[in-house]
Amino acid sequence: MSDAYDYFREHAIAAVRKARVLPPGWPKRKQRTVARVYHLLSKEAALRPNIRHLDDVRAARRLERQIAR
């Protein structure tokens, strides 16, 4: 396994856990979307290392910061 796979998998797990404690509504849906993005990135990283997914990571981080406000 690559480090990127482990990194994205841990972020996906953390994002799902955050989504579980949020009340139903828009923030919960956003957090679940962030979790899906990290999950897809982990699947991609498991197949082959790819630097091009960094924009997706940055977008997911920005969305997560918006939810935290």
PDB file of N, CA and C in Angstrom:
ATOM      1  N   MET A   1       0.834  -1.187   0.000  1.00  0.00           N
ATOM      2  CA  MET A   1       0.000   0.000   0.000  1.00  0.00           C
ATOM      3  C   MET A   1       0.873   1.243   0.000  1.00  0.00           C
ATOM      4  N   SER A   2       0.365   2.235  -0.651  1.00  0.00           N
ATOM      5  CA  SER A   2       1.112   3.479  -0.700  1.00  0.00           C
ATOM      6  C   SER A   2       0.712   4.366   0.466  1.00  0.00           C
ATOM      7  N   ASP A   3       1.528   5.344   0.725  1.00  0.00           N
ATOM      8  CA  ASP A   3       1.216   6.288   1.789  1.00  0.00           C
ATOM      9  C   ASP A   3      -0.012   7.118   1.455  1.00  0.00           C
ATOM     10  N   ALA A   4      -0.161   7.460   0.168  1.00  0.00           N
ATOM     11  CA  ALA A   4      -1.312   8.264  -0.245  1.00  0.00           C
ATOM     12  C   ALA A   4      -2.618   7.516   0.022  1.00  0.00           C
ATOM     13  N   TYR A   5      -2.621   6.217  -0.235  1.00  0.00           N
ATOM     14  CA  TYR A   5      -3.819   5.417   0.014  1.00  0.00           C
ATOM     15  C   TYR A   5      -4.196   5.481   1.490  1.00  0.00           C
ATOM     16  N   ASP A   6      -3.237   5.250   2.353  1.00  0.00           N
ATOM     17  CA  ASP A   6      -3.502   5.281   3.796  1.00  0.00           C
ATOM     18  C   ASP A   6      -3.969   6.658   4.248  1.00  0.00           C
ATOM     19  N   TYR A   7      -3.333   7.684   3.715  1.00  0.00           N
ATOM     20  CA  TYR A   7      -3.672   9.063   4.057  1.00  0.00           C
ATOM     21  C   TYR A   7      -5.122   9.374   3.688  1.00  0.00           C
ATOM     22  N   PHE A   8      -5.499   9.073   2.453  1.00  0.00           N
ATOM     23  CA  PHE A   8      -6.856   9.362   2.006  1.00  0.00           C
ATOM     24  C   PHE A   8      -7.880   8.489   2.712  1.00  0.00           C
ATOM     25  N   ARG A   9      -7.531   7.263   2.992  1.00  0.00           N
ATOM     26  CA  ARG A   9      -8.460   6.364   3.697  1.00  0.00           C
ATOM     27  C   ARG A   9      -8.749   6.894   5.092  1.00  0.00           C
ATOM     28  N   GLU A  10      -7.718   7.332   5.797  1.00  0.00           N
ATOM     29  CA  GLU A  10      -7.923   7.889   7.141  1.00  0.00           C
ATOM     30  C   GLU A  10      -8.791   9.153   7.083  1.00  0.00           C
ATOM     31  N   HIS A  11      -8.558   9.992   6.080  1.00  0.00           N
ATOM     32  CA  HIS A  11      -9.383  11.194   5.944  1.00  0.00           C
ATOM     33  C   HIS A  11     -10.836  10.825   5.626  1.00  0.00           C
ATOM     34  N   ALA A  12     -11.037   9.804   4.811  1.00  0.00           N
ATOM     35  CA  ALA A  12     -12.398   9.373   4.488  1.00  0.00           C
ATOM     36  C   ALA A  12     -13.105   8.861   5.740  1.00  0.00           C
ATOM     37  N   ILE A  13     -12.410   8.091   6.538  1.00  0.00           N
ATOM     38  CA  ILE A  13     -12.999   7.563   7.773  1.00  0.00           C
ATOM     39  C   ILE A  13     -13.347   8.697   8.725  1.00  0.00           C
ATOM     40  N   ALA A  14     -12.430   9.656   8.868  1.00  0.00           N
ATOM     41  CA  ALA A  14     -12.679  10.798   9.754  1.00  0.00           C
ATOM     42  C   ALA A  14     -13.861  11.630   9.249  1.00  0.00           C
ATOM     43  N   ALA A  15     -13.963  11.802   7.944  1.00  0.00           N
ATOM     44  CA  ALA A  15     -15.067  12.584   7.377  1.00  0.00           C
ATOM     45  C   ALA A  15     -16.409  11.886   7.597  1.00  0.00           C
ATOM     46  N   VAL A  16     -16.435  10.568   7.477  1.00  0.00           N
ATOM     47  CA  VAL A  16     -17.674   9.822   7.727  1.00  0.00           C
ATOM     48  C   VAL A  16     -18.072   9.941   9.192  1.00  0.00           C
ATOM     49  N   ARG A  17     -17.103   9.862  10.069  1.00  0.00           N
ATOM     50  CA  ARG A  17     -17.407   9.999  11.502  1.00  0.00           C
ATOM     51  C   ARG A  17     -17.954  11.380  11.824  1.00  0.00           C
ATOM     52  N   LYS A  18     -17.393  12.419  11.194  1.00  0.00           N
ATOM     53  CA  LYS A  18     -17.905  13.774  11.402  1.00  0.00           C
ATOM     54  C   LYS A  18     -19.344  13.870  10.906  1.00  0.00           C
ATOM     55  N   ALA A  19     -19.604  13.256   9.740  1.00  0.00           N
ATOM     56  CA  ALA A  19     -20.950  13.328   9.160  1.00  0.00           C
ATOM     57  C   ALA A  19     -21.971  12.619  10.041  1.00  0.00           C
ATOM     58  N   ARG A  20     -21.571  11.557  10.686  1.00  0.00           N
ATOM     59  CA  ARG A  20     -22.512  10.804  11.528  1.00  0.00           C
ATOM     60  C   ARG A  20     -23.012  11.617  12.707  1.00  0.00           C
ATOM     61  N   VAL A  21     -22.192  12.508  13.244  1.00  0.00           N
ATOM     62  CA  VAL A  21     -22.610  13.268  14.421  1.00  0.00           C
ATOM     63  C   VAL A  21     -23.344  14.555  14.063  1.00  0.00           C
ATOM     64  N   LEU A  22     -23.311  14.963  12.801  1.00  0.00           N
ATOM     65  CA  LEU A  22     -24.011  16.184  12.400  1.00  0.00           C
ATOM     66  C   LEU A  22     -25.514  15.925  12.312  1.00  0.00           C
ATOM     67  N   PRO A  23     -26.299  16.951  12.609  1.00  0.00           N
ATOM     68  CA  PRO A  23     -27.755  16.800  12.461  1.00  0.00           C
ATOM     69  C   PRO A  23     -28.114  16.747  10.978  1.00  0.00           C
ATOM     70  N   PRO A  24     -29.262  16.158  10.652  1.00  0.00           N
ATOM     71  CA  PRO A  24     -29.671  16.088   9.239  1.00  0.00           C
ATOM     72  C   PRO A  24     -29.747  17.483   8.621  1.00  0.00           C
ATOM     73  N   GLY A  25     -29.330  17.570   7.386  1.00  0.00           N
ATOM     74  CA  GLY A  25     -29.390  18.859   6.689  1.00  0.00           C
ATOM     75  C   GLY A  25     -28.220  19.027   5.736  1.00  0.00           C
ATOM     76  N   TRP A  26     -28.052  20.274   5.287  1.00  0.00           N
ATOM     77  CA  TRP A  26     -27.044  20.594   4.292  1.00  0.00           C
ATOM     78  C   TRP A  26     -25.613  20.310   4.766  1.00  0.00           C
ATOM     79  N   PRO A  27     -25.212  20.691   5.979  1.00  0.00           N
ATOM     80  CA  PRO A  27     -23.837  20.404   6.405  1.00  0.00           C
ATOM     81  C   PRO A  27     -23.523  18.899   6.412  1.00  0.00           C
ATOM     82  N   LYS A  28     -24.485  18.092   6.793  1.00  0.00           N
ATOM     83  CA  LYS A  28     -24.272  16.644   6.811  1.00  0.00           C
ATOM     84  C   LYS A  28     -24.068  16.109   5.397  1.00  0.00           C
ATOM     85  N   ARG A  29     -24.871  16.598   4.442  1.00  0.00           N
ATOM     86  CA  ARG A  29     -24.714  16.171   3.049  1.00  0.00           C
ATOM     87  C   ARG A  29     -23.365  16.603   2.492  1.00  0.00           C
ATOM     88  N   LYS A  30     -22.928  17.815   2.824  1.00  0.00           N
ATOM     89  CA  LYS A  30     -21.615  18.291   2.379  1.00  0.00           C
ATOM     90  C   LYS A  30     -20.510  17.403   2.942  1.00  0.00           C
ATOM     91  N   GLN A  31     -20.614  17.090   4.225  1.00  0.00           N
ATOM     92  CA  GLN A  31     -19.584  16.269   4.868  1.00  0.00           C
ATOM     93  C   GLN A  31     -19.553  14.875   4.260  1.00  0.00           C
ATOM     94  N   ARG A  32     -20.691  14.316   3.933  1.00  0.00           N
ATOM     95  CA  ARG A  32     -20.719  13.004   3.283  1.00  0.00           C
ATOM     96  C   ARG A  32     -20.108  13.070   1.882  1.00  0.00           C
ATOM     97  N   THR A  33     -20.299  14.195   1.204  1.00  0.00           N
ATOM     98  CA  THR A  33     -19.679  14.377  -0.111  1.00  0.00           C
ATOM     99  C   THR A  33     -18.164  14.427   0.029  1.00  0.00           C
ATOM    100  N   VAL A  34     -17.683  15.120   1.048  1.00  0.00           N
ATOM    101  CA  VAL A  34     -16.241  15.171   1.307  1.00  0.00           C
ATOM    102  C   VAL A  34     -15.720  13.760   1.564  1.00  0.00           C
ATOM    103  N   ALA A  35     -16.452  12.986   2.325  1.00  0.00           N
ATOM    104  CA  ALA A  35     -16.039  11.607   2.611  1.00  0.00           C
ATOM    105  C   ALA A  35     -15.972  10.789   1.324  1.00  0.00           C
ATOM    106  N   ARG A  36     -16.952  10.988   0.435  1.00  0.00           N
ATOM    107  CA  ARG A  36     -16.934  10.262  -0.842  1.00  0.00           C
ATOM    108  C   ARG A  36     -15.740  10.654  -1.693  1.00  0.00           C
ATOM    109  N   VAL A  37     -15.397  11.937  -1.690  1.00  0.00           N
ATOM    110  CA  VAL A  37     -14.239  12.392  -2.467  1.00  0.00           C
ATOM    111  C   VAL A  37     -12.968  11.729  -1.947  1.00  0.00           C
ATOM    112  N   TYR A  38     -12.786  11.742  -0.631  1.00  0.00           N
ATOM    113  CA  TYR A  38     -11.599  11.096  -0.058  1.00  0.00           C
ATOM    114  C   TYR A  38     -11.582   9.599  -0.349  1.00  0.00           C
ATOM    115  N   HIS A  39     -12.753   8.977  -0.304  1.00  0.00           N
ATOM    116  CA  HIS A  39     -12.818   7.542  -0.585  1.00  0.00           C
ATOM    117  C   HIS A  39     -12.414   7.250  -2.029  1.00  0.00           C
ATOM    118  N   LEU A  40     -12.935   8.041  -2.956  1.00  0.00           N
ATOM    119  CA  LEU A  40     -12.567   7.855  -4.359  1.00  0.00           C
ATOM    120  C   LEU A  40     -11.085   8.119  -4.589  1.00  0.00           C
ATOM    121  N   LEU A  41     -10.547   9.131  -3.907  1.00  0.00           N
ATOM    122  CA  LEU A  41      -9.116   9.404  -4.030  1.00  0.00           C
ATOM    123  C   LEU A  41      -8.279   8.258  -3.481  1.00  0.00           C
ATOM    124  N   SER A  42      -8.744   7.635  -2.414  1.00  0.00           N
ATOM    125  CA  SER A  42      -7.993   6.503  -1.862  1.00  0.00           C
ATOM    126  C   SER A  42      -8.024   5.318  -2.819  1.00  0.00           C
ATOM    127  N   LYS A  43      -9.176   5.104  -3.467  1.00  0.00           N
ATOM    128  CA  LYS A  43      -9.247   4.018  -4.442  1.00  0.00           C
ATOM    129  C   LYS A  43      -8.311   4.275  -5.618  1.00  0.00           C
ATOM    130  N   GLU A  44      -8.263   5.521  -6.056  1.00  0.00           N
ATOM    131  CA  GLU A  44      -7.372   5.872  -7.163  1.00  0.00           C
ATOM    132  C   GLU A  44      -5.910   5.734  -6.749  1.00  0.00           C
ATOM    133  N   ALA A  45      -5.584   6.154  -5.541  1.00  0.00           N
ATOM    134  CA  ALA A  45      -4.199   6.070  -5.066  1.00  0.00           C
ATOM    135  C   ALA A  45      -3.772   4.620  -4.880  1.00  0.00           C
ATOM    136  N   ALA A  46      -4.716   3.739  -4.590  1.00  0.00           N
ATOM    137  CA  ALA A  46      -4.370   2.331  -4.426  1.00  0.00           C
ATOM    138  C   ALA A  46      -3.973   1.711  -5.764  1.00  0.00           C
ATOM    139  N   LEU A  47      -4.569   2.201  -6.836  1.00  0.00           N
ATOM    140  CA  LEU A  47      -4.264   1.656  -8.157  1.00  0.00           C
ATOM    141  C   LEU A  47      -2.939   2.173  -8.705  1.00  0.00           C
ATOM    142  N   ARG A  48      -2.755   3.478  -8.578  1.00  0.00           N
ATOM    143  CA  ARG A  48      -1.516   4.065  -9.070  1.00  0.00           C
ATOM    144  C   ARG A  48      -1.323   5.431  -8.424  1.00  0.00           C
ATOM    145  N   PRO A  49      -0.094   5.770  -8.113  1.00  0.00           N
ATOM    146  CA  PRO A  49       0.164   7.108  -7.574  1.00  0.00           C
ATOM    147  C   PRO A  49      -0.130   8.170  -8.641  1.00  0.00           C
ATOM    148  N   ASN A  50      -0.726   9.249  -8.224  1.00  0.00           N
ATOM    149  CA  ASN A  50      -1.099  10.285  -9.170  1.00  0.00           C
ATOM    150  C   ASN A  50      -1.008  11.640  -8.483  1.00  0.00           C
ATOM    151  N   ILE A  51      -0.274  12.538  -9.071  1.00  0.00           N
ATOM    152  CA  ILE A  51      -0.111  13.878  -8.501  1.00  0.00           C
ATOM    153  C   ILE A  51      -1.260  14.787  -8.915  1.00  0.00           C
ATOM    154  N   ARG A  52      -1.957  14.440  -9.993  1.00  0.00           N
ATOM    155  CA  ARG A  52      -3.010  15.310 -10.514  1.00  0.00           C
ATOM    156  C   ARG A  52      -4.217  15.423  -9.594  1.00  0.00           C
ATOM    157  N   HIS A  53      -4.351  14.565  -8.604  1.00  0.00           N
ATOM    158  CA  HIS A  53      -5.514  14.623  -7.718  1.00  0.00           C
ATOM    159  C   HIS A  53      -5.354  15.655  -6.608  1.00  0.00           C
ATOM    160  N   LEU A  54      -4.252  16.375  -6.582  1.00  0.00           N
ATOM    161  CA  LEU A  54      -4.036  17.374  -5.539  1.00  0.00           C
ATOM    162  C   LEU A  54      -5.088  18.482  -5.573  1.00  0.00           C
ATOM    163  N   ASP A  55      -5.577  18.846  -6.749  1.00  0.00           N
ATOM    164  CA  ASP A  55      -6.643  19.853  -6.838  1.00  0.00           C
ATOM    165  C   ASP A  55      -7.915  19.348  -6.167  1.00  0.00           C
ATOM    166  N   ASP A  56      -8.203  18.057  -6.314  1.00  0.00           N
ATOM    167  CA  ASP A  56      -9.370  17.470  -5.649  1.00  0.00           C
ATOM    168  C   ASP A  56      -9.210  17.505  -4.136  1.00  0.00           C
ATOM    169  N   VAL A  57      -8.003  17.251  -3.668  1.00  0.00           N
ATOM    170  CA  VAL A  57      -7.738  17.280  -2.226  1.00  0.00           C
ATOM    171  C   VAL A  57      -7.942  18.691  -1.699  1.00  0.00           C
ATOM    172  N   ARG A  58      -7.424  19.663  -2.408  1.00  0.00           N
ATOM    173  CA  ARG A  58      -7.582  21.056  -1.969  1.00  0.00           C
ATOM    174  C   ARG A  58      -9.047  21.466  -1.951  1.00  0.00           C
ATOM    175  N   ALA A  59      -9.811  21.038  -2.940  1.00  0.00           N
ATOM    176  CA  ALA A  59     -11.239  21.359  -2.979  1.00  0.00           C
ATOM    177  C   ALA A  59     -11.974  20.707  -1.811  1.00  0.00           C
ATOM    178  N   ALA A  60     -11.632  19.479  -1.502  1.00  0.00           N
ATOM    179  CA  ALA A  60     -12.261  18.789  -0.367  1.00  0.00           C
ATOM    180  C   ALA A  60     -11.911  19.479   0.945  1.00  0.00           C
ATOM    181  N   ARG A  61     -10.666  19.905   1.083  1.00  0.00           N
ATOM    182  CA  ARG A  61     -10.265  20.622   2.304  1.00  0.00           C
ATOM    183  C   ARG A  61     -11.019  21.939   2.452  1.00  0.00           C
ATOM    184  N   ARG A  62     -11.157  22.693   1.337  1.00  0.00           N
ATOM    185  CA  ARG A  62     -11.894  23.956   1.401  1.00  0.00           C
ATOM    186  C   ARG A  62     -13.334  23.712   1.825  1.00  0.00           C
ATOM    187  N   LEU A  63     -13.949  22.677   1.265  1.00  0.00           N
ATOM    188  CA  LEU A  63     -15.328  22.360   1.613  1.00  0.00           C
ATOM    189  C   LEU A  63     -15.442  21.959   3.076  1.00  0.00           C
ATOM    190  N   GLU A  64     -14.481  21.205   3.563  1.00  0.00           N
ATOM    191  CA  GLU A  64     -14.494  20.799   4.965  1.00  0.00           C
ATOM    192  C   GLU A  64     -14.350  22.002   5.892  1.00  0.00           C
ATOM    193  N   ARG A  65     -13.513  22.965   5.511  1.00  0.00           N
ATOM    194  CA  ARG A  65     -13.354  24.169   6.324  1.00  0.00           C
ATOM    195  C   ARG A  65     -14.651  24.979   6.341  1.00  0.00           C
ATOM    196  N   GLN A  66     -15.387  25.010   5.223  1.00  0.00           N
ATOM    197  CA  GLN A  66     -16.657  25.726   5.182  1.00  0.00           C
ATOM    198  C   GLN A  66     -17.672  25.085   6.114  1.00  0.00           C
ATOM    199  N   ILE A  67     -17.658  23.768   6.178  1.00  0.00           N
ATOM    200  CA  ILE A  67     -18.606  23.063   7.037  1.00  0.00           C
ATOM    201  C   ILE A  67     -18.293  23.331   8.499  1.00  0.00           C
ATOM    202  N   ALA A  68     -17.016  23.433   8.836  1.00  0.00           N
ATOM    203  CA  ALA A  68     -16.603  23.615  10.228  1.00  0.00           C
ATOM    204  C   ALA A  68     -16.997  24.966  10.786  1.00  0.00           C
ATOM    205  N   ARG A  69     -17.275  25.934   9.934  1.00  0.00           N
ATOM    206  CA  ARG A  69     -17.615  27.289  10.422  1.00  0.00           C
ATOM    207  C   ARG A  69     -18.911  27.328  11.126  1.00  0.00           C
TER     208      ARG A  69
END
